[in-house]
PDB file of C-alpha atoms in Angstrom:
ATOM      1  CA  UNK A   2     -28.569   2.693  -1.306  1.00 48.00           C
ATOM      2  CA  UNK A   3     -30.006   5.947   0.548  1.00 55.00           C
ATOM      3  CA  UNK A   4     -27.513   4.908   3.807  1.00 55.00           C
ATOM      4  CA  UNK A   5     -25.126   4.702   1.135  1.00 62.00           C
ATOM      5  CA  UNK A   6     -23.822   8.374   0.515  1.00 65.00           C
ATOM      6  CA  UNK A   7     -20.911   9.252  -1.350  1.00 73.00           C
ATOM      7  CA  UNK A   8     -17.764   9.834   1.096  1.00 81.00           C
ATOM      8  CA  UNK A   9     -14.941  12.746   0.819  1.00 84.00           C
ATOM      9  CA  UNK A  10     -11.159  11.908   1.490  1.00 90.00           C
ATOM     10  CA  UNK A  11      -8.681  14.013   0.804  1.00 90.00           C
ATOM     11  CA  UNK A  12      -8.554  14.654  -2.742  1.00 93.00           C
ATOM     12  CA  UNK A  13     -10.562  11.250  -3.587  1.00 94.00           C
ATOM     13  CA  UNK A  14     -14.618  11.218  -3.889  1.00 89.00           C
ATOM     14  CA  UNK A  15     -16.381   7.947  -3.955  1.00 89.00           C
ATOM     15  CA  UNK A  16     -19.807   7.126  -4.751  1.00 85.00           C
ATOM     16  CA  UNK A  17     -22.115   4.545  -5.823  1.00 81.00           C
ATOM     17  CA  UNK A  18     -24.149   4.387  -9.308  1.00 74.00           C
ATOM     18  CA  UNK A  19     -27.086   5.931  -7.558  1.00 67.00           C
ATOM     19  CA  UNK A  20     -25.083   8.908  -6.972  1.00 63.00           C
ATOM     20  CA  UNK A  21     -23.017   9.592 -10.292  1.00 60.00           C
ATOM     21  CA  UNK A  22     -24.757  12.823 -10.751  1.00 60.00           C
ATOM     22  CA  UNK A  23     -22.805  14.231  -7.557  1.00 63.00           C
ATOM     23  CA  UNK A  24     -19.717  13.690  -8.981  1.00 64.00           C
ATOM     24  CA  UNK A  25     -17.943  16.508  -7.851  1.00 65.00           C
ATOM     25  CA  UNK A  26     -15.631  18.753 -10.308  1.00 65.00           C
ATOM     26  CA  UNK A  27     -12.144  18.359  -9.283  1.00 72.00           C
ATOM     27  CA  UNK A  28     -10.378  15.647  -7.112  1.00 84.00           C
ATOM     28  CA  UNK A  29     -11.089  12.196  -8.201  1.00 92.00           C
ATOM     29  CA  UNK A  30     -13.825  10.534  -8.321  1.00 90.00           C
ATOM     30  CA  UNK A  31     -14.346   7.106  -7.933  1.00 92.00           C
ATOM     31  CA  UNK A  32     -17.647   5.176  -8.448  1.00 90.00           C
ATOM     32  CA  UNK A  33     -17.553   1.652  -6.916  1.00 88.00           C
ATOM     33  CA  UNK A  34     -21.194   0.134  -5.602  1.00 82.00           C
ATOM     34  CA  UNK A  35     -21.797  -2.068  -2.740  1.00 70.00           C
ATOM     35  CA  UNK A  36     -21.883  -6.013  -3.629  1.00 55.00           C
ATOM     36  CA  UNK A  37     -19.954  -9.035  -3.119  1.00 46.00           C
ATOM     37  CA  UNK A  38     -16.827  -7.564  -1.864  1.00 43.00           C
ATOM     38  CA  UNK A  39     -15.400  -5.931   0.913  1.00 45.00           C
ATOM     39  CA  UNK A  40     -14.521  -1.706   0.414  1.00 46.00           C
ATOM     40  CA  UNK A  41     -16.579   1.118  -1.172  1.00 45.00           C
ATOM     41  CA  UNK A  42     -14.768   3.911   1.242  1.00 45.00           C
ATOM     42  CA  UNK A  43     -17.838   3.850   4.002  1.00 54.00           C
ATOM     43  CA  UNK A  44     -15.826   2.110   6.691  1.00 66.00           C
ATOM     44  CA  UNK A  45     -12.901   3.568   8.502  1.00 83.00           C
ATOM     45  CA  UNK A  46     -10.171   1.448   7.249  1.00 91.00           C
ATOM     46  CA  UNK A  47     -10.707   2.042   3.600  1.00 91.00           C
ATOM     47  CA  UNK A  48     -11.219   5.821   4.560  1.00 92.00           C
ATOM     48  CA  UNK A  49      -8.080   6.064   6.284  1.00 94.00           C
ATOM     49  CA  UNK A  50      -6.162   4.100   3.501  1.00 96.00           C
ATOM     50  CA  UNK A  51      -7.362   6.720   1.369  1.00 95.00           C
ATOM     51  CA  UNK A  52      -6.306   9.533   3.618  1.00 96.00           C
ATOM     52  CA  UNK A  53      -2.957   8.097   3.533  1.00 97.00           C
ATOM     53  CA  UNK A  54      -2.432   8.222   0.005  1.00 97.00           C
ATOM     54  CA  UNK A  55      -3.528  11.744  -0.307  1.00 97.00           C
ATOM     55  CA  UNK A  56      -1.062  12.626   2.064  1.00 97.00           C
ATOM     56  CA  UNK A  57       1.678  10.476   0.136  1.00 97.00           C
ATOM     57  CA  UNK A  58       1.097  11.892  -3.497  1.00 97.00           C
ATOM     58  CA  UNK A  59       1.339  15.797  -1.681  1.00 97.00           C
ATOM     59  CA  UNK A  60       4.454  14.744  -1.288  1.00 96.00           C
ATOM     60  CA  UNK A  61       5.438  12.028  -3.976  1.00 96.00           C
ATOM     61  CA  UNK A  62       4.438  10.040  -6.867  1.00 97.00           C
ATOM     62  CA  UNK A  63       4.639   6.543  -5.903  1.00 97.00           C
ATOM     63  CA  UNK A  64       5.949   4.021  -9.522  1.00 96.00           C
ATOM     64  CA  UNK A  65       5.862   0.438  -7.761  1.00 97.00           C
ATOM     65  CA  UNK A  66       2.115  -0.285  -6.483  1.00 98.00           C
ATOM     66  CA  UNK A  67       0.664  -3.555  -4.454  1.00 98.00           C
ATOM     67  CA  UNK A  68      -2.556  -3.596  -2.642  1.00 98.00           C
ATOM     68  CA  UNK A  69      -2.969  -6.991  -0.758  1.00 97.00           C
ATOM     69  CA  UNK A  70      -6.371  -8.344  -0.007  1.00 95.00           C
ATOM     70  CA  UNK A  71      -7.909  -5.898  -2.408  1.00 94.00           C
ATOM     71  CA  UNK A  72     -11.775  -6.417  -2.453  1.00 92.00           C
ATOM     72  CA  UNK A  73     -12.831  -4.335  -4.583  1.00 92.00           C
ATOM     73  CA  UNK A  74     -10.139  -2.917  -5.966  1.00 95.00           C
ATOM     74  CA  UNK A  75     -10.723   0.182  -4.054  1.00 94.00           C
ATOM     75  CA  UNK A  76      -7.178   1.490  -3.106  1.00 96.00           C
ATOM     76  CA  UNK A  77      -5.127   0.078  -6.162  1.00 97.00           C
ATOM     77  CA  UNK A  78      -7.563   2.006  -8.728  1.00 97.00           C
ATOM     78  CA  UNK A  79      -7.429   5.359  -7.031  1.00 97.00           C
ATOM     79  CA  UNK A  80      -3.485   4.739  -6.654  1.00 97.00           C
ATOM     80  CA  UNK A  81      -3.339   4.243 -10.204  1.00 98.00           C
ATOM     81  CA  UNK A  82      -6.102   6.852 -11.075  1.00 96.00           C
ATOM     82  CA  UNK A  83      -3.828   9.407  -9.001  1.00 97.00           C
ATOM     83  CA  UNK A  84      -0.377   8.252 -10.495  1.00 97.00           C
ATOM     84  CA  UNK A  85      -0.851   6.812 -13.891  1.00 97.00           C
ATOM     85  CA  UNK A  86       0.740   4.018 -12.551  1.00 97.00           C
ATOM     86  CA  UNK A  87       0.173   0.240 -12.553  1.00 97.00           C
ATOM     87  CA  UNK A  88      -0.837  -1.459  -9.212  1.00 98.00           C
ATOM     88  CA  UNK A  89      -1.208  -5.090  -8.894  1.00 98.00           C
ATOM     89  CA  UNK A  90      -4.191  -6.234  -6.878  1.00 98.00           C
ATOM     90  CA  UNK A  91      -4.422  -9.298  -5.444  1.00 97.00           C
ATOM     91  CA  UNK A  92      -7.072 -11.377  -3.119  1.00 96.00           C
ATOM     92  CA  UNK A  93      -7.652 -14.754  -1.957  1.00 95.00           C
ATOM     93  CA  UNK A  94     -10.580 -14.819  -3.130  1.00 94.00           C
ATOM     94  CA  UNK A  95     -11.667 -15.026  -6.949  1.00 96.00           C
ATOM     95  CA  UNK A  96     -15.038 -13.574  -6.495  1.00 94.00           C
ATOM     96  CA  UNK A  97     -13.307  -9.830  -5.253  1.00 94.00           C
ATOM     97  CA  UNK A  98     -10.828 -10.316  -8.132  1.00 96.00           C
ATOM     98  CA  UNK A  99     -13.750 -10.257 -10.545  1.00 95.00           C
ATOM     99  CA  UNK A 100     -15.219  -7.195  -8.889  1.00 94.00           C
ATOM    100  CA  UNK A 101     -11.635  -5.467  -8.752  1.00 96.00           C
ATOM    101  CA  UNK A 102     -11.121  -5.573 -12.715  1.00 96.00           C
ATOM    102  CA  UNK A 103     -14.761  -5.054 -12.987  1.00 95.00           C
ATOM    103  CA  UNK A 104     -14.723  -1.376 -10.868  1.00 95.00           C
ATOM    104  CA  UNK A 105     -11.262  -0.579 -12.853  1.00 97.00           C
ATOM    105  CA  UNK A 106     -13.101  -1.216 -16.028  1.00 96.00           C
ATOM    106  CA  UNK A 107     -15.774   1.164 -14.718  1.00 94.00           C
ATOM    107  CA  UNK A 108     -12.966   3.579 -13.554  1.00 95.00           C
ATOM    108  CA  UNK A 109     -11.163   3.900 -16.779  1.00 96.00           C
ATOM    109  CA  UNK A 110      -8.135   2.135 -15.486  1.00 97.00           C
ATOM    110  CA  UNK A 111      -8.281  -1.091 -16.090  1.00 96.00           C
ATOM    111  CA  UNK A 112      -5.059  -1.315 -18.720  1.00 97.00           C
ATOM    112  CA  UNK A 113      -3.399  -0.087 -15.064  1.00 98.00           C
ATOM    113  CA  UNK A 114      -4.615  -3.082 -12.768  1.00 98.00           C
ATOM    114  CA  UNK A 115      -3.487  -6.699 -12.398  1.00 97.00           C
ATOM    115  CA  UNK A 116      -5.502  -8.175 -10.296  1.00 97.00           C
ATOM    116  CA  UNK A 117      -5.183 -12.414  -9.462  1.00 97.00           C
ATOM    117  CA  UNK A 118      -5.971 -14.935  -6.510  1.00 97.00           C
ATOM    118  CA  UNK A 119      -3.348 -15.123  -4.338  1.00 96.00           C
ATOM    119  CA  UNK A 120      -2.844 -16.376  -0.738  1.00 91.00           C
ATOM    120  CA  UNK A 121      -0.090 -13.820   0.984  1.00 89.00           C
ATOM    121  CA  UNK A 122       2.909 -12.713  -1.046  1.00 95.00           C
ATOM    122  CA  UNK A 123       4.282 -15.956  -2.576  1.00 93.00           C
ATOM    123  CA  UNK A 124       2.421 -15.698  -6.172  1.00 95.00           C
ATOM    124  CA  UNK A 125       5.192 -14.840  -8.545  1.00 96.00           C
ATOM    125  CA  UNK A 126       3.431 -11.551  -9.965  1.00 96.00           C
ATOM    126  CA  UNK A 127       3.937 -10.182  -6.524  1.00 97.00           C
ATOM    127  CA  UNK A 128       7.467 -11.768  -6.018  1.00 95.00           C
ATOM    128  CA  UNK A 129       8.596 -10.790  -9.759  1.00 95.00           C
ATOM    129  CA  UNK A 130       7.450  -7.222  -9.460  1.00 95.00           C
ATOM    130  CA  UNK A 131       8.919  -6.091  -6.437  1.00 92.00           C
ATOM    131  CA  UNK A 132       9.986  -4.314  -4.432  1.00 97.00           C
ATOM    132  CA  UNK A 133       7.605  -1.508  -4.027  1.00 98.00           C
ATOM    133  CA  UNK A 134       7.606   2.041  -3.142  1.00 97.00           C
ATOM    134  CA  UNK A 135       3.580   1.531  -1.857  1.00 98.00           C
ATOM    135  CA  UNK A 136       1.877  -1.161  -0.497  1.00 98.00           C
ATOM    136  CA  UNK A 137      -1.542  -1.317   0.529  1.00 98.00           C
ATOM    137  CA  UNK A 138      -2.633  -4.370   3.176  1.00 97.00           C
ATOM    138  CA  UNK A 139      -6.209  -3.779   4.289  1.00 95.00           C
ATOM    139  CA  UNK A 140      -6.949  -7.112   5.539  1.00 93.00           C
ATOM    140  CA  UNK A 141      -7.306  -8.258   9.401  1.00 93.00           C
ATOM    141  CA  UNK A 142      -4.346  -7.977  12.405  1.00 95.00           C
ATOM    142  CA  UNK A 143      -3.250 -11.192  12.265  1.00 96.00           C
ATOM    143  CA  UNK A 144      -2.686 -11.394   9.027  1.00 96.00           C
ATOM    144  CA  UNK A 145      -1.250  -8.320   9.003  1.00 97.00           C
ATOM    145  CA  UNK A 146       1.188 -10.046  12.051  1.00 97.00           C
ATOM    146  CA  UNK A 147       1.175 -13.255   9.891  1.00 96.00           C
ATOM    147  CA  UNK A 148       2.511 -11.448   6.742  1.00 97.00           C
ATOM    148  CA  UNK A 149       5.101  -8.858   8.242  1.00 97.00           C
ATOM    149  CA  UNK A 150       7.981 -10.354   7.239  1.00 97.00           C
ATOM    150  CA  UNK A 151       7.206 -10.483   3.812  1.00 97.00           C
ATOM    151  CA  UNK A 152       5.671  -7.416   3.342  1.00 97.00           C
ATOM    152  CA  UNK A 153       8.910  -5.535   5.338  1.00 97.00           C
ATOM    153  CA  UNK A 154      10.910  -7.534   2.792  1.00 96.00           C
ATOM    154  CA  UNK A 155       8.827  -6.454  -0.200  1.00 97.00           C
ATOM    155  CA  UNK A 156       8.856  -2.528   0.516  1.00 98.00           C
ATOM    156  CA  UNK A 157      11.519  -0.384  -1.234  1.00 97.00           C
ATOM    157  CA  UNK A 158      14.320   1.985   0.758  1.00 96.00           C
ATOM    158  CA  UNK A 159      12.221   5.151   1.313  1.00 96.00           C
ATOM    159  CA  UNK A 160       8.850   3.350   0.482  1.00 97.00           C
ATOM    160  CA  UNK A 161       5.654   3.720   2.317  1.00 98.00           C
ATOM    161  CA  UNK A 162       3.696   0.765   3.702  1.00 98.00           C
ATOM    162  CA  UNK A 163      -0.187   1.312   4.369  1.00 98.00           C
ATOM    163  CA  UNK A 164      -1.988  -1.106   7.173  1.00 98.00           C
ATOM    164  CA  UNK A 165      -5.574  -0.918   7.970  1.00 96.00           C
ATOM    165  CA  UNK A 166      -8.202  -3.513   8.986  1.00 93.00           C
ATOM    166  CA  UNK A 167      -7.039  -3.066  12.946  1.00 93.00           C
ATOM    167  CA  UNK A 168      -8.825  -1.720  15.554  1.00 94.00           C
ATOM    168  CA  UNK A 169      -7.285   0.927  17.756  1.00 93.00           C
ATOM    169  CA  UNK A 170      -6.451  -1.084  20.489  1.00 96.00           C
ATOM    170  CA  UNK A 171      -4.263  -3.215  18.110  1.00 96.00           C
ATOM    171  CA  UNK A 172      -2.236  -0.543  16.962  1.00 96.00           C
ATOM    172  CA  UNK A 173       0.460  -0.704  19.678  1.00 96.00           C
ATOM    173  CA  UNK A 174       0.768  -4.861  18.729  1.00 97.00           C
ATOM    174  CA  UNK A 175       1.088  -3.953  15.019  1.00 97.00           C
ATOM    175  CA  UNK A 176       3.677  -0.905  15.342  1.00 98.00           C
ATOM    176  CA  UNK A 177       5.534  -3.395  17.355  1.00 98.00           C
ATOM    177  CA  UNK A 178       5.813  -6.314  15.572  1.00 98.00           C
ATOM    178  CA  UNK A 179       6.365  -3.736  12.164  1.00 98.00           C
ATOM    179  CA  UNK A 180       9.330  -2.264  13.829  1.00 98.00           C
ATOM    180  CA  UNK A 181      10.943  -5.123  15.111  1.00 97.00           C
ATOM    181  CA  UNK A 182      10.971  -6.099  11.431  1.00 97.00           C
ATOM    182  CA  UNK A 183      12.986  -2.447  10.092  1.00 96.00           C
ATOM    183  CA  UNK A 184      10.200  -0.129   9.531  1.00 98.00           C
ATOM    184  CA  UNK A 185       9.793   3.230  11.359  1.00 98.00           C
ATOM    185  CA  UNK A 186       5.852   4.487  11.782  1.00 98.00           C
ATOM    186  CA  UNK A 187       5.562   7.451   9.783  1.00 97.00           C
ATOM    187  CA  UNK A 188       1.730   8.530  11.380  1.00 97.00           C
ATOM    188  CA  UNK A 189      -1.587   6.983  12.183  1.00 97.00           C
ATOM    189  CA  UNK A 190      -4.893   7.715  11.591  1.00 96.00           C
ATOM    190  CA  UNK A 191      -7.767   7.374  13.409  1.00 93.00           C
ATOM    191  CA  UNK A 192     -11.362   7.013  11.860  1.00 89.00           C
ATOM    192  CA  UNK A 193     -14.000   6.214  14.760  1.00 88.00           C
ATOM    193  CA  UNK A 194     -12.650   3.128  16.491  1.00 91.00           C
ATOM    194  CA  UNK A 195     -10.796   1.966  13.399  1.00 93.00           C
ATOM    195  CA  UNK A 196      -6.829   2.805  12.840  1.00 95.00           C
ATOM    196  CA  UNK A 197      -4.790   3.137   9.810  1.00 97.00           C
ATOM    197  CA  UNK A 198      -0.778   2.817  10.081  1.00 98.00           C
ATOM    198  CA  UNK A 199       2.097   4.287   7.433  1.00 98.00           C
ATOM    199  CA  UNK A 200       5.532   3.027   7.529  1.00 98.00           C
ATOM    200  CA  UNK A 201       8.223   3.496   6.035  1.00 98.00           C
ATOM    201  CA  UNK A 202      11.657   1.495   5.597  1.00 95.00           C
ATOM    202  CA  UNK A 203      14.309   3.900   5.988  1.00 91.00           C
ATOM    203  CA  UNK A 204      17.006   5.034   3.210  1.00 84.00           C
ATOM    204  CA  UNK A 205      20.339   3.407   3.514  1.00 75.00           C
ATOM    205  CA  UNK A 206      22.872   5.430   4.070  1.00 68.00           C
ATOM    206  CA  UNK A 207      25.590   6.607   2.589  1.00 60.00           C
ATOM    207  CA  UNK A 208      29.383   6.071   4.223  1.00 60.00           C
ATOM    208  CA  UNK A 209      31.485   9.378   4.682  1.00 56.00           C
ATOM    209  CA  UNK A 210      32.311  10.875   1.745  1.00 56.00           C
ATOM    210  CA  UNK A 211      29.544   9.149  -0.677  1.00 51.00           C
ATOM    211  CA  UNK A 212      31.634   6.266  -0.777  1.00 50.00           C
ATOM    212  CA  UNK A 213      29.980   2.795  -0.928  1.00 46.00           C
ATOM    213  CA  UNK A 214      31.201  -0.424   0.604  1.00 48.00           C
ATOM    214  CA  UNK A 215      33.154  -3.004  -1.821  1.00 47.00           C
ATOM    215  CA  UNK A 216      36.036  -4.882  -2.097  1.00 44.00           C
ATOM    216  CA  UNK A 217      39.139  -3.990  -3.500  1.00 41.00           C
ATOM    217  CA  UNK A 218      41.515  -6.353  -5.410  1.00 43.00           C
ATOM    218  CA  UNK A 219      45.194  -5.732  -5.033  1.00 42.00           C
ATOM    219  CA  UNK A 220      48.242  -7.411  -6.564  1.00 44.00           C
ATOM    220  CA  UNK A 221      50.600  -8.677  -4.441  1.00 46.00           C
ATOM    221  CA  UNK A 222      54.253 -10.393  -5.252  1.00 43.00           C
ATOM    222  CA  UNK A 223      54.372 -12.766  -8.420  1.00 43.00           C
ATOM    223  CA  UNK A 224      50.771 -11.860  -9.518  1.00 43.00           C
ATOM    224  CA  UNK A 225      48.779 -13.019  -5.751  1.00 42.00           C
ATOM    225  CA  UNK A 226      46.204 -11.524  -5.181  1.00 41.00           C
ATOM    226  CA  UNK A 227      43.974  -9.817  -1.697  1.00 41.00           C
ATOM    227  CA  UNK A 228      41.346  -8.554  -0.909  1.00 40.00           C
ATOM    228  CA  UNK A 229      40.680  -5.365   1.102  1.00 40.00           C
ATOM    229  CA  UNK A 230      37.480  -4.255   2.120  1.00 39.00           C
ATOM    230  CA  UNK A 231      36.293  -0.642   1.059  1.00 37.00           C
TER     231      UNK A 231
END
């Protein structure tokens, strides 16, 4: 508990029971102890996760929230502490599921968080929910490789896409294999060896004039009908 002291990012302050008195006055603070699951904000992936976000909600309010392999719950609470918002959390393992609802309990957001098992993005919470303007995947580079399709698929136009878990000399292998799927990197962040990636899928645009495509149907002789495309 003494190695384990409370950690500053951006506007989010986390700390362990042992350290509630510290709790500072403004921000938010978030109180989640070391135990059986991975993420109290002491290594440099959930760090620069949370850095991330802080830089997001300076700029936005994210509505649609997913954190994938949560572990403790760590992101999808202070999302949802930030924004008022729900977040589903989900984890292939049932043991950091318990913890996650456990610290959202303890975080006065538990109403907020859905938390379940779930192995990748298949489960139909995360399928019926989507897509989402934030996604969280603090997990491992190949998964992160293994699961870019879906989670490309499953961000919104104009959403933001967090990745951690890599180490820097992965970052080139996951920018690639994120852009070939649509998404443009929007910044990294280093924390010691450890990198964090945004992305973001861009906006669709608009054709000259505001006009969207479509089909138009026109009548022709005796009631036929064409089609011409808009």
């Amino acid at each position: 508990l003494e190695g384990l002291a409370p950690v500053t990012a951006g506007r989010f302050f986390l700390h362990g029971s042992h350290d509630r008195e510290r709790r500072r006055a403004g921000g938010i603070s978030l109180e989640i102890d070391a135990g059986t699951a991975f993420g109290t904000g002491h290594h440099g992936t959930t760090e620069g996760c949370l850095l991330a976000l802080d830089r997001i909600l300076k700029r936005r309010t994210p509505k649609n929230i997913l954190d994938v392999g949560c572990g403790t719950g760590v992101l999808a609470i202070a999302a949802a502490k930030a924004t008022g918002r729900p977040a589903l959390a989900s984890d292939i393992d049932p043991e950091a599921v318990r913890v996650t609802l456990a610290n959202a309990a303890l975080n006065g957001v538990k109403p907020l968080i859905g938390s379940f098992v779930a192995a990748g993005l298949g489960h139909p919470r995360i399928a019926g929910a989507g897509p989402y303007d934030l996604i969280f995947a603090n997990i491992l580079a190949r998964p992160l490789v293994a699961l870019s399709t879906g989670l490309s698929r499953a961000l919104a136009p104009g959403g933001e896409l967090i990745l951690s878990g890599l180490t820097a000399e992965q970052m080139r292998w996951i920018e690639a294999t994120y852009e070939s799927r649509g998404l443009r990197l929007a910044e990294r962040i280093r924390r010691g060896n450890w990198a964090t990636l945004v992305f973001t899928r861009p906006q669709k645009k608009k054709r000259p004039g505001g006009r969207t495509p479509g089909r138009l149907l026109m009548a022709g002789p005796r009631g036929a009908g064409w089609e011409l495309d808009l």
